[in-house]
Coordinates of C-alpha atoms and ligand atoms in Angstrom, one line a residue:
M807 CA -19.1 16.0 -6.2
A808 CA -16.5 16.1 -3.5
L809 CA -17.1 13.4 -0.8
S810 CA -17.0 16.3 1.7
E811 CA -20.2 17.8 0.0
S812 CA -22.2 14.7 1.0
G813 CA -23.2 16.5 4.2
R814 CA -21.4 13.7 6.1
R815 CA -17.8 14.6 6.1
V816 CA -15.5 11.7 6.9
A817 CA -12.8 12.4 9.5
I818 CA -9.5 10.6 9.7
V819 CA -9.2 10.5 13.5
A820 CA -5.9 8.6 13.8
G821 CA -3.7 5.9 12.2
V822 CA -1.4 3.3 13.5
R823 CA 0.9 0.7 11.9
T824 CA 3.3 -2.0 12.8
P825 CA 7.0 -1.5 11.9
F826 CA 7.6 -2.5 8.3
A827 CA 10.2 -5.3 8.0
R828 CA 11.9 -6.6 4.8
A829 CA 10.3 -9.9 3.9
G830 CA 12.2 -12.8 5.4
T831 CA 13.5 -10.8 8.3
T832 CA 12.2 -9.9 11.8
L833 CA 8.5 -10.3 11.2
R834 CA 8.7 -13.5 9.1
G835 CA 6.9 -15.5 11.8
V836 CA 4.0 -13.0 12.2
S837 CA 1.0 -13.7 9.9
A838 CA -0.8 -10.9 8.0
I839 CA -3.8 -11.5 10.2
E840 CA -1.7 -11.0 13.4
L841 CA 0.0 -7.9 11.9
G842 CA -3.5 -6.4 11.2
K843 CA -4.7 -7.2 14.7
I844 CA -1.6 -5.5 16.3
A845 CA -2.2 -2.3 14.3
V846 CA -6.0 -2.3 15.1
R847 CA -5.5 -3.1 18.8
E848 CA -3.0 -0.3 19.2
L849 CA -5.3 2.1 17.2
V850 CA -8.2 1.3 19.6
H851 CA -6.1 1.8 22.7
R852 CA -4.4 5.0 21.5
T853 CA -7.8 6.6 20.6
N854 CA -9.6 5.2 23.7
L855 CA -12.3 4.1 21.3
D856 CA -15.6 2.8 22.7
V857 CA -15.5 -0.3 20.6
D858 CA -19.2 -1.0 21.0
A859 CA -19.8 1.9 18.7
L860 CA -17.7 0.4 15.9
D861 CA -19.9 -0.3 12.9
L862 CA -17.4 -1.9 10.5
L863 CA -13.9 -2.9 9.7
V864 CA -12.6 -3.1 6.1
F865 CA -9.2 -4.5 5.3
G866 CA -7.1 -4.8 2.2
T867 CA -4.7 -7.6 1.3
V868 CA -3.2 -8.7 -2.0
I869 CA -2.0 -12.2 -1.4
P870 CA -4.6 -13.6 1.1
S871 CA -4.2 -16.8 3.0
V872 CA -6.2 -19.5 1.3
L873 CA -7.2 -20.8 4.7
A874 CA -8.6 -17.4 5.9
P875 CA -9.3 -15.3 2.9
N876 CA -11.5 -12.7 4.6
I877 CA -8.7 -11.1 6.6
A878 CA -11.0 -8.3 7.8
R879 CA -13.3 -10.7 9.6
E880 CA -10.3 -12.5 11.2
V881 CA -9.0 -9.2 12.5
A882 CA -12.5 -8.1 13.6
L883 CA -12.9 -11.3 15.6
M884 CA -10.2 -10.5 18.1
P885 CA -11.6 -10.4 21.6
L886 CA -11.4 -6.6 21.9
L887 CA -13.9 -5.9 19.1
P888 CA -17.7 -6.5 19.1
K889 CA -18.7 -9.6 17.0
R890 CA -21.6 -7.7 15.4
A891 CA -19.3 -5.2 13.6
Q892 CA -19.4 -5.8 9.8
A893 CA -16.1 -6.9 8.3
W894 CA -15.0 -7.4 4.7
S895 CA -11.8 -7.6 2.7
V896 CA -10.9 -5.8 -0.5
S897 CA -8.2 -6.3 -3.1
R898 CA -7.0 -3.5 -5.5
A899 CA -3.4 -4.5 -5.6
C900 CA -1.2 -1.8 -4.0
A901 CA -4.2 0.5 -3.6
S902 CA -6.0 -2.1 -1.4
A903 CA -5.8 -0.2 1.9
N904 CA -7.0 2.9 -0.1
Q905 CA -9.9 0.9 -1.3
A906 CA -10.6 -0.2 2.3
I907 CA -10.5 3.5 3.4
T908 CA -12.8 4.7 0.6
D909 CA -15.2 1.8 1.1
A910 CA -15.5 2.7 4.7
A911 CA -15.8 6.4 3.9
D912 CA -18.5 5.7 1.4
Q913 CA -20.5 3.8 4.0
I914 CA -20.2 6.8 6.3
A915 CA -21.2 9.3 3.6
L916 CA -24.1 7.1 2.7
G917 CA -25.3 7.2 6.3
H918 CA -24.9 3.4 6.8
A919 CA -22.1 3.8 9.4
T920 CA -20.6 6.4 11.7
I921 CA -17.5 4.8 13.0
A922 CA -15.2 2.5 11.0
I923 CA -11.7 1.1 11.0
A924 CA -10.0 0.6 7.6
G925 CA -6.5 -0.7 6.8
G926 CA -4.6 -3.6 5.4
A927 CA -1.9 -6.1 6.1
E928 CA 0.5 -8.3 4.1
S929 CA 3.1 -10.9 5.0
L930 CA 5.3 -11.3 1.9
S931 CA 7.4 -13.7 4.0
A932 CA 4.5 -16.1 4.0
V933 CA 3.2 -16.2 0.4
P934 CA 1.2 -19.4 -0.2
I935 CA 3.1 -21.9 -2.3
L936 CA 0.8 -24.2 -4.1
H937 CA 1.0 -27.8 -5.4
S938 CA 0.9 -28.1 -9.2
R939 CA -2.5 -28.8 -10.9
G940 CA -1.3 -32.4 -11.6
F941 CA -0.4 -33.0 -8.0
S942 CA -3.7 -31.5 -6.8
D943 CA -5.7 -33.7 -9.2
V944 CA -3.9 -36.8 -7.9
L945 CA -4.6 -35.8 -4.3
V946 CA -8.3 -35.3 -5.1
A947 CA -8.5 -38.6 -6.9
A948 CA -6.7 -40.4 -4.0
A949 CA -9.1 -38.9 -1.5
K950 CA -12.1 -40.2 -3.5
A951 CA -10.6 -43.7 -3.9
K952 CA -12.6 -46.5 -2.4
T953 CA -9.9 -49.1 -2.3
L954 CA -6.2 -49.2 -1.6
G955 CA -5.6 -50.2 -5.2
Q956 CA -7.5 -47.2 -6.5
R957 CA -5.5 -44.9 -4.2
L958 CA -2.2 -46.4 -5.3
G959 CA -3.3 -46.1 -8.9
A960 CA -4.0 -42.4 -8.4
F961 CA -0.4 -41.8 -7.1
A962 CA 1.0 -43.9 -9.9
R963 CA -0.1 -41.2 -12.3
L964 CA 2.3 -38.6 -10.7
R965 CA 5.1 -37.4 -13.0
P966 CA 8.3 -35.6 -11.8
R967 CA 7.0 -32.2 -13.2
D968 CA 3.9 -32.5 -10.9
F969 CA 6.2 -32.0 -7.9
I970 CA 7.2 -28.5 -9.1
P971 CA 5.5 -26.1 -6.7
V972 CA 3.6 -23.0 -8.0
T973 CA 4.6 -19.7 -6.4
P974 CA 2.7 -16.4 -7.0
A975 CA 4.6 -14.1 -9.3
I976 CA 4.5 -10.3 -9.0
A977 CA 3.5 -10.3 -12.6
E978 CA 0.5 -9.3 -14.7
P979 CA -1.6 -12.3 -15.6
T980 CA -2.6 -10.7 -18.9
T981 CA 0.8 -9.7 -20.1
G982 CA 3.2 -11.9 -18.1
E983 CA 5.3 -8.7 -17.4
T984 CA 6.6 -8.4 -13.9
M985 CA 6.3 -5.1 -12.0
G986 CA 10.0 -4.6 -12.3
Q987 CA 9.9 -5.1 -16.1
S988 CA 7.0 -2.6 -16.3
A989 CA 9.1 -0.1 -14.4
E990 CA 12.0 -0.7 -16.7
K991 CA 9.7 -0.1 -19.7
M992 CA 8.4 3.1 -18.2
A993 CA 11.9 4.3 -17.5
K994 CA 12.7 3.9 -21.2
L995 CA 9.5 5.3 -22.6
N996 CA 9.7 8.4 -20.3
Q997 CA 13.4 8.7 -20.6
I998 CA 14.2 8.5 -16.9
P999 CA 18.0 8.3 -16.4
R1000 CA 19.4 5.9 -13.8
R1001 CA 21.0 8.8 -11.8
E1002 CA 17.6 10.5 -11.4
Q1003 CA 16.1 7.2 -10.1
D1004 CA 19.0 6.8 -7.7
A1005 CA 18.7 10.4 -6.5
L1006 CA 15.0 9.9 -5.8
A1007 CA 15.7 6.6 -3.9
L1008 CA 18.4 8.4 -1.8
Q1009 CA 16.0 11.2 -0.9
S1010 CA 13.4 8.6 0.2
H1011 CA 16.0 7.0 2.6
L1012 CA 17.2 10.4 3.9
N1013 CA 13.7 11.7 4.5
A1014 CA 12.6 8.4 6.2
A1015 CA 15.8 8.3 8.3
A1016 CA 15.1 11.9 9.5
G1017 CA 11.5 10.9 10.3
T1018 CA 12.8 7.9 12.3
R1019 CA 15.4 9.9 14.1
D1020 CA 13.1 12.7 15.2
G1021 CA 10.2 10.3 16.0
R1022 CA 7.7 11.5 13.4
L1023 CA 7.6 8.1 11.8
T1024 CA 8.2 6.0 14.9
A1025 CA 5.2 7.7 16.6
E1026 CA 2.9 5.9 14.1
I1027 CA 4.3 2.5 15.0
A1028 CA 2.8 -0.1 17.3
P1029 CA 5.6 -2.3 18.7
V1030 CA 5.6 -5.9 17.7
Y1031 CA 6.9 -8.6 20.0
V1032 CA 8.9 -11.0 17.8
P1033 CA 8.2 -14.7 17.8
P1034 CA 9.2 -17.3 18.7
S1035 CA 10.5 -16.0 22.1
Y1036 CA 8.6 -12.7 22.2
D1037 CA 11.2 -11.2 24.4
Q1038 CA 12.3 -8.5 21.8
A1039 CA 10.1 -5.7 20.6
M1040 CA 10.5 -4.4 17.0
T1041 CA 9.8 -0.6 17.1
E1042 CA 11.3 0.7 13.9
D1043 CA 11.2 -0.1 10.2
N1044 CA 14.3 -2.2 9.2
G1045 CA 14.7 -1.2 5.6
I1046 CA 15.6 2.5 6.0
R1047 CA 19.3 3.0 5.1
S1048 CA 20.5 6.2 6.7
D1049 CA 24.0 5.4 5.4
T1050 CA 23.3 4.9 1.7
N1051 CA 24.6 7.4 -0.9
L1052 CA 24.6 8.0 -4.6
E1053 CA 27.9 6.0 -5.1
A1054 CA 26.5 2.9 -3.4
L1055 CA 23.3 3.2 -5.3
A1056 CA 25.1 3.6 -8.6
A1057 CA 27.1 0.5 -8.0
L1058 CA 24.1 -1.8 -7.9
R1059 CA 23.4 -3.9 -10.9
P1060 CA 20.0 -3.7 -12.7
V1061 CA 17.7 -6.6 -11.8
F1062 CA 15.0 -6.8 -14.4
D1063 CA 17.0 -6.0 -17.5
R1064 CA 20.6 -6.9 -16.6
R1065 CA 22.1 -5.5 -19.8
Y1066 CA 20.4 -2.2 -20.6
G1067 CA 18.3 -1.7 -17.5
S1068 CA 18.3 0.9 -14.8
V1069 CA 16.0 -0.5 -12.1
T1070 CA 18.0 -2.0 -9.1
A1071 CA 17.3 -3.3 -5.6
G1072 CA 18.2 0.3 -4.5
N1073 CA 15.7 2.2 -6.5
A1074 CA 12.8 -0.3 -6.1
S1075 CA 10.5 -0.9 -3.1
P1076 CA 11.5 -4.0 -1.3
L1077 CA 9.2 -7.0 -0.5
T1078 CA 7.9 -6.2 3.0
D1079 CA 5.8 -7.4 5.9
G1080 CA 3.5 -5.1 7.8
G1081 CA 0.0 -3.9 8.8
A1082 CA -1.7 -0.5 9.2
A1083 CA -5.1 0.9 10.1
V1084 CA -6.9 4.2 10.4
L1085 CA -10.0 5.2 12.4
L1086 CA -12.7 7.0 10.4
M1087 CA -15.7 8.8 11.8
R1088 CA -18.5 11.0 10.6
E1089 CA -17.5 14.5 11.4
D1090 CA -20.4 15.3 13.8
R1091 CA -19.9 12.0 15.7
A1092 CA -16.2 12.7 16.1
A1093 CA -17.0 16.1 17.5
A1094 CA -19.6 14.7 19.8
L1095 CA -17.1 12.2 21.2
G1096 CA -14.5 14.9 21.7
Y1097 CA -12.0 13.8 19.0
Q1098 CA -9.9 16.3 17.1
P1099 CA -9.6 14.7 13.7
L1100 CA -6.2 14.9 11.9
A1101 CA -7.9 15.6 8.6
F1102 CA -11.0 15.0 6.5
I1103 CA -11.4 13.2 3.2
R1104 CA -12.3 15.8 0.6
S1105 CA -12.4 13.8 -2.6
Y1106 CA -11.0 10.7 -4.3
A1107 CA -10.9 9.1 -7.7
Y1108 CA -9.8 5.8 -9.3
A1109 CA -8.6 5.4 -12.8
A1110 CA -7.3 2.5 -15.0
L1111 CA -5.4 2.0 -18.2
D1112 CA -4.2 -1.0 -20.3
P1113 CA -1.6 -2.9 -18.2
G1114 CA 0.3 -3.6 -21.4
E1115 CA 1.0 0.1 -21.9
Q1116 CA 2.5 1.8 -18.9
L1117 CA 1.4 -0.3 -16.0
L1118 CA 2.1 2.2 -13.2
Q1119 CA 1.0 5.4 -14.9
A1120 CA -2.7 5.5 -13.9
P1121 CA -2.2 8.0 -11.0
V1122 CA -1.7 10.6 -13.7
L1123 CA -5.3 9.9 -14.8
A1124 CA -6.7 9.8 -11.3
A1125 CA -5.1 12.9 -9.8
P1126 CA -6.8 15.5 -12.0
V1127 CA -10.2 14.0 -11.4
A1128 CA -9.7 13.9 -7.6
L1129 CA -8.4 17.5 -7.7
Q1130 CA -11.4 18.6 -9.9
R1131 CA -13.8 16.8 -7.5
A1132 CA -12.1 18.7 -4.6
G1133 CA -12.5 22.0 -6.5
L1134 CA -8.7 22.5 -6.0
T1135 CA -5.5 22.5 -8.0
L1136 CA -2.0 21.1 -7.4
K1137 CA -0.9 24.6 -6.3
D1138 CA -3.3 24.3 -3.3
M1139 CA -1.6 21.1 -2.1
D1140 CA 0.7 21.7 0.9
L1141 CA 2.0 18.1 0.7
V1142 CA 2.0 15.4 -2.0
E1143 CA 2.3 11.7 -1.0
M1144 CA 3.1 9.6 -4.1
H1145 CA 3.4 5.9 -3.8
E1146 CA 7.0 4.7 -4.6
A1147 CA 6.8 1.3 -6.2
F1148 CA 9.9 2.2 -8.2
A1149 CA 11.7 5.5 -8.6
A1150 CA 11.2 5.1 -12.3
Q1151 CA 7.4 5.0 -11.8
V1152 CA 7.5 8.1 -9.5
L1153 CA 9.5 10.1 -12.0
S1154 CA 7.2 8.8 -14.8
N1155 CA 4.1 9.9 -12.8
L1156 CA 5.7 13.3 -12.2
R1157 CA 6.5 13.8 -15.9
G1158 CA 2.9 12.7 -16.7
F1159 CA 1.6 15.4 -14.3
E1160 CA 3.3 18.0 -16.5
S1161 CA 2.3 16.6 -19.8
V1162 CA -0.5 17.9 -22.1
H1163 CA -0.8 14.4 -23.7
W1164 CA -1.6 12.8 -20.3
A1165 CA -3.9 15.7 -19.3
E1166 CA -5.9 15.2 -22.5
R1167 CA -6.1 11.5 -21.9
A1168 CA -7.6 12.2 -18.5
G1169 CA -10.1 14.6 -20.2
F1170 CA -8.5 17.9 -19.3
R1171 CA -6.9 20.7 -21.3
E1172 CA -4.3 21.7 -18.7
P1173 CA -1.8 19.4 -17.1
V1174 CA -1.9 18.9 -13.3
G1175 CA 1.5 20.7 -13.1
A1176 CA 4.9 20.3 -11.7
V1177 CA 5.1 18.9 -8.2
D1178 CA 7.3 21.0 -5.8
R1179 CA 9.9 18.5 -4.7
A1180 CA 10.1 20.1 -1.3
R1181 CA 6.5 19.0 -0.7
L1182 CA 6.8 15.5 -2.1
N1183 CA 7.1 12.4 0.2
V1184 CA 8.6 14.5 2.9
L1185 CA 9.0 11.5 5.3
G1186 CA 10.2 9.2 2.6
G1187 CA 8.2 6.6 0.8
S1188 CA 7.9 2.9 0.0
I1189 CA 11.4 2.6 -1.4
A1190 CA 12.9 3.3 2.0
I1191 CA 10.1 2.4 4.4
G1192 CA 9.0 -0.7 2.6
H1193 CA 5.8 -1.8 0.9
P1194 CA 3.6 -4.5 2.4
F1195 CA 1.1 -4.3 -0.5
G1196 CA -2.2 -4.4 1.4
A1197 CA -1.0 -2.1 4.2
T1198 CA 0.8 0.7 2.4
G1199 CA -2.3 2.9 1.6
A1200 CA -3.2 3.1 5.3
R1201 CA 0.4 3.7 6.3
R1202 CA 0.7 6.6 3.8
S1203 CA -2.6 8.1 4.8
T1204 CA -1.5 8.2 8.4
T1205 CA 1.8 9.7 7.6
L1206 CA 0.2 12.4 5.3
V1207 CA -2.4 13.6 7.8
N1208 CA 0.0 13.5 10.7
E1209 CA 2.5 15.7 8.8
L1210 CA -0.3 18.1 7.6
A1211 CA -1.4 18.4 11.2
R1212 CA 2.2 19.0 12.5
R1213 CA 2.7 21.7 9.9
G1214 CA -0.7 23.3 10.5
A1215 CA -1.2 22.9 6.7
Q1216 CA -4.5 22.7 4.9
F1217 CA -4.5 20.3 1.9
G1218 CA -2.7 17.0 0.9
L1219 CA -2.8 14.9 -2.3
M1220 CA -2.1 11.2 -2.2
T1221 CA -1.5 9.1 -5.3
V1222 CA -1.1 5.3 -5.8
C1223 CA -0.2 3.2 -8.7
A1224 CA -1.3 -0.4 -8.7
A1225 CA -1.1 -3.7 -10.6
G1226 CA -3.6 -4.2 -13.4
G1227 CA -2.9 -0.6 -14.6
L1228 CA -5.0 0.8 -11.8
G1229 CA -4.5 4.2 -10.1
F1230 CA -5.9 6.2 -7.2
A1231 CA -5.8 9.7 -5.9
M1232 CA -7.3 11.3 -2.8
V1233 CA -7.4 14.9 -1.5
V1234 CA -7.5 15.4 2.3
E1235 CA -8.2 18.7 4.1
R1236 CA -7.5 19.9 7.6
R1237 CA -10.3 22.4 8.2
Ligands
LIG2094 C1 14.3 -5.5 -6.6 C2 14.3 -6.8 -5.8 C3 14.3 -8.0 -6.8 C4 15.6 -6.8 -5.0 O1 15.6 -8.0 -4.2 P1 16.9 -8.5 -3.4 O2 17.9 -8.8 -4.4 O3 16.4 -9.5 -2.4 O4 17.3 -7.2 -2.6 P2 18.3 -7.0 -1.5 O5 17.7 -6.2 -0.4 O6 19.0 -8.3 -1.1 O7 19.4 -6.0 -2.1 C5 20.4 -6.5 -3.1 C6 21.7 -5.8 -2.8 O8 21.5 -4.4 -3.0 C7 22.0 -3.7 -1.8 N1 21.1 -2.5 -1.7 C8 19.8 -2.4 -1.7 N2 19.4 -1.2 -1.5 C9 20.5 -0.4 -1.3 C10 20.8 0.9 -1.0 N3 19.8 1.8 -0.9 N4 22.1 1.3 -0.9 C11 23.1 0.4 -1.0 N5 22.9 -0.9 -1.2 C12 21.7 -1.3 -1.4 C13 21.8 -4.7 -0.7 O9 22.6 -4.4 0.4 C14 22.1 -6.0 -1.4 O10 23.5 -6.1 -1.4 P3 24.2 -7.5 -1.1 O11 23.8 -8.4 -2.3 O12 25.7 -7.2 -1.1 O13 23.7 -8.0 0.2 C15 13.1 -6.9 -4.8 O14 13.2 -5.9 -3.8 C16 11.8 -6.7 -5.6 O15 11.3 -7.6 -6.3 N6 11.3 -5.5 -5.5 C17 10.1 -5.1 -6.3 C18 8.9 -5.5 -5.6 C19 7.7 -5.2 -6.5 O16 7.6 -5.5 -7.6 N7 6.8 -4.5 -5.8 C20 5.6 -4.2 -6.5 C21 5.6 -2.7 -6.6 S1 4.0 -2.1 -6.6

């Protein structure tokens, strides 16, 4: 059943995000919690929301702070919002903000809520770096020691290797493969040439640069005053390269398979800091409050496959199910928003959409079909704009529904690939 048939259609009223900054640059001093608060605060102000009516806030994050793991609650506790609003955090790798949105939409469709904020945030500048297990054990033993001698004895057990810190890797715990290696594998299995990857990356930058120039992308951005002085405001994404070209992209060296590889810094999404949020409402409530929703959620679907196979190919399994639940086909879609983790993954997903093999794996006889490139990621994607893991789903939902509204178009399809072999697809409708 399509979500829209529940009798409680869920409206996407508006969306706001922070600028996206390459990790280690302008927003390195702003925590994920703060990035989330900035997006939510601006969303509330722009929509003039009566916050007392807010039922819940769901937020996604992929590498949470160990000191404040429920980022949703930390964001919801800002003075602007009522303390009684429910708040919980979700993690579904790069589909985390999508999970936040569908969690909130489900609560509305179930009749448990009427107004919700959903989104996500990530600071990849501030990933937690941990002590080794050996060092942690010594610290615990020292804390429990009753005498100075026992404490010194605990520290005497330390070995040089215990001082090596542990950093989170962007790798699959089950296979040990990094995301980049998986993309490399998919490029080889699906025979995606380097020049096709670079051409897709170039298009991402050109589309995003156009959207920045004419204000379509910047209109979604809440300015961030940059610490420590707070006297400069960041108002645009800083990863978009309006000056890149195929020659510059072709000159970059492969990163994950230096000898035979094709995935480079130019055709991969960069590590990024940012936050994003959308306002969701039950249709009749939005109408009663005088809001004109940008779009409605018509259907969605999640899918999963073995991460050791083609890690980022599960959107190909999710999309036909979401389309079937919507009672629509790819031809009905005015715009397609496909997450760009790597150009090799986008092109693998597109090939999968046309393949009978992948259709049958998803339980269908006919493939989804060929995506019209003129409708694909028309304002660029994560390769150019950046990819703060937990925030991207809310950023892309906002961009998709705003662009559908500007075009007076009817239907949009969004797809997301995610670590763990997970995939997501959502169909939104305007009328
Ligand atoms: C690919 C990756 C390792 C590159 O990291 P990096 O080396 O820090 O990247 P940089 O931004 O410094 O780029 C490297 C070089 O390429 C150049 N470059 C990058 N994109 C370019 C473009 N579009 N055009 C021209 N040059 C470009 C940079 O200018 C830089 O050149 P320099 O060394 O002369 O300064 C990193 O972005 C990464 O890990 N990405 C994948 C993240 C991931 O796995 N995400 C999960 C997906 S779901």
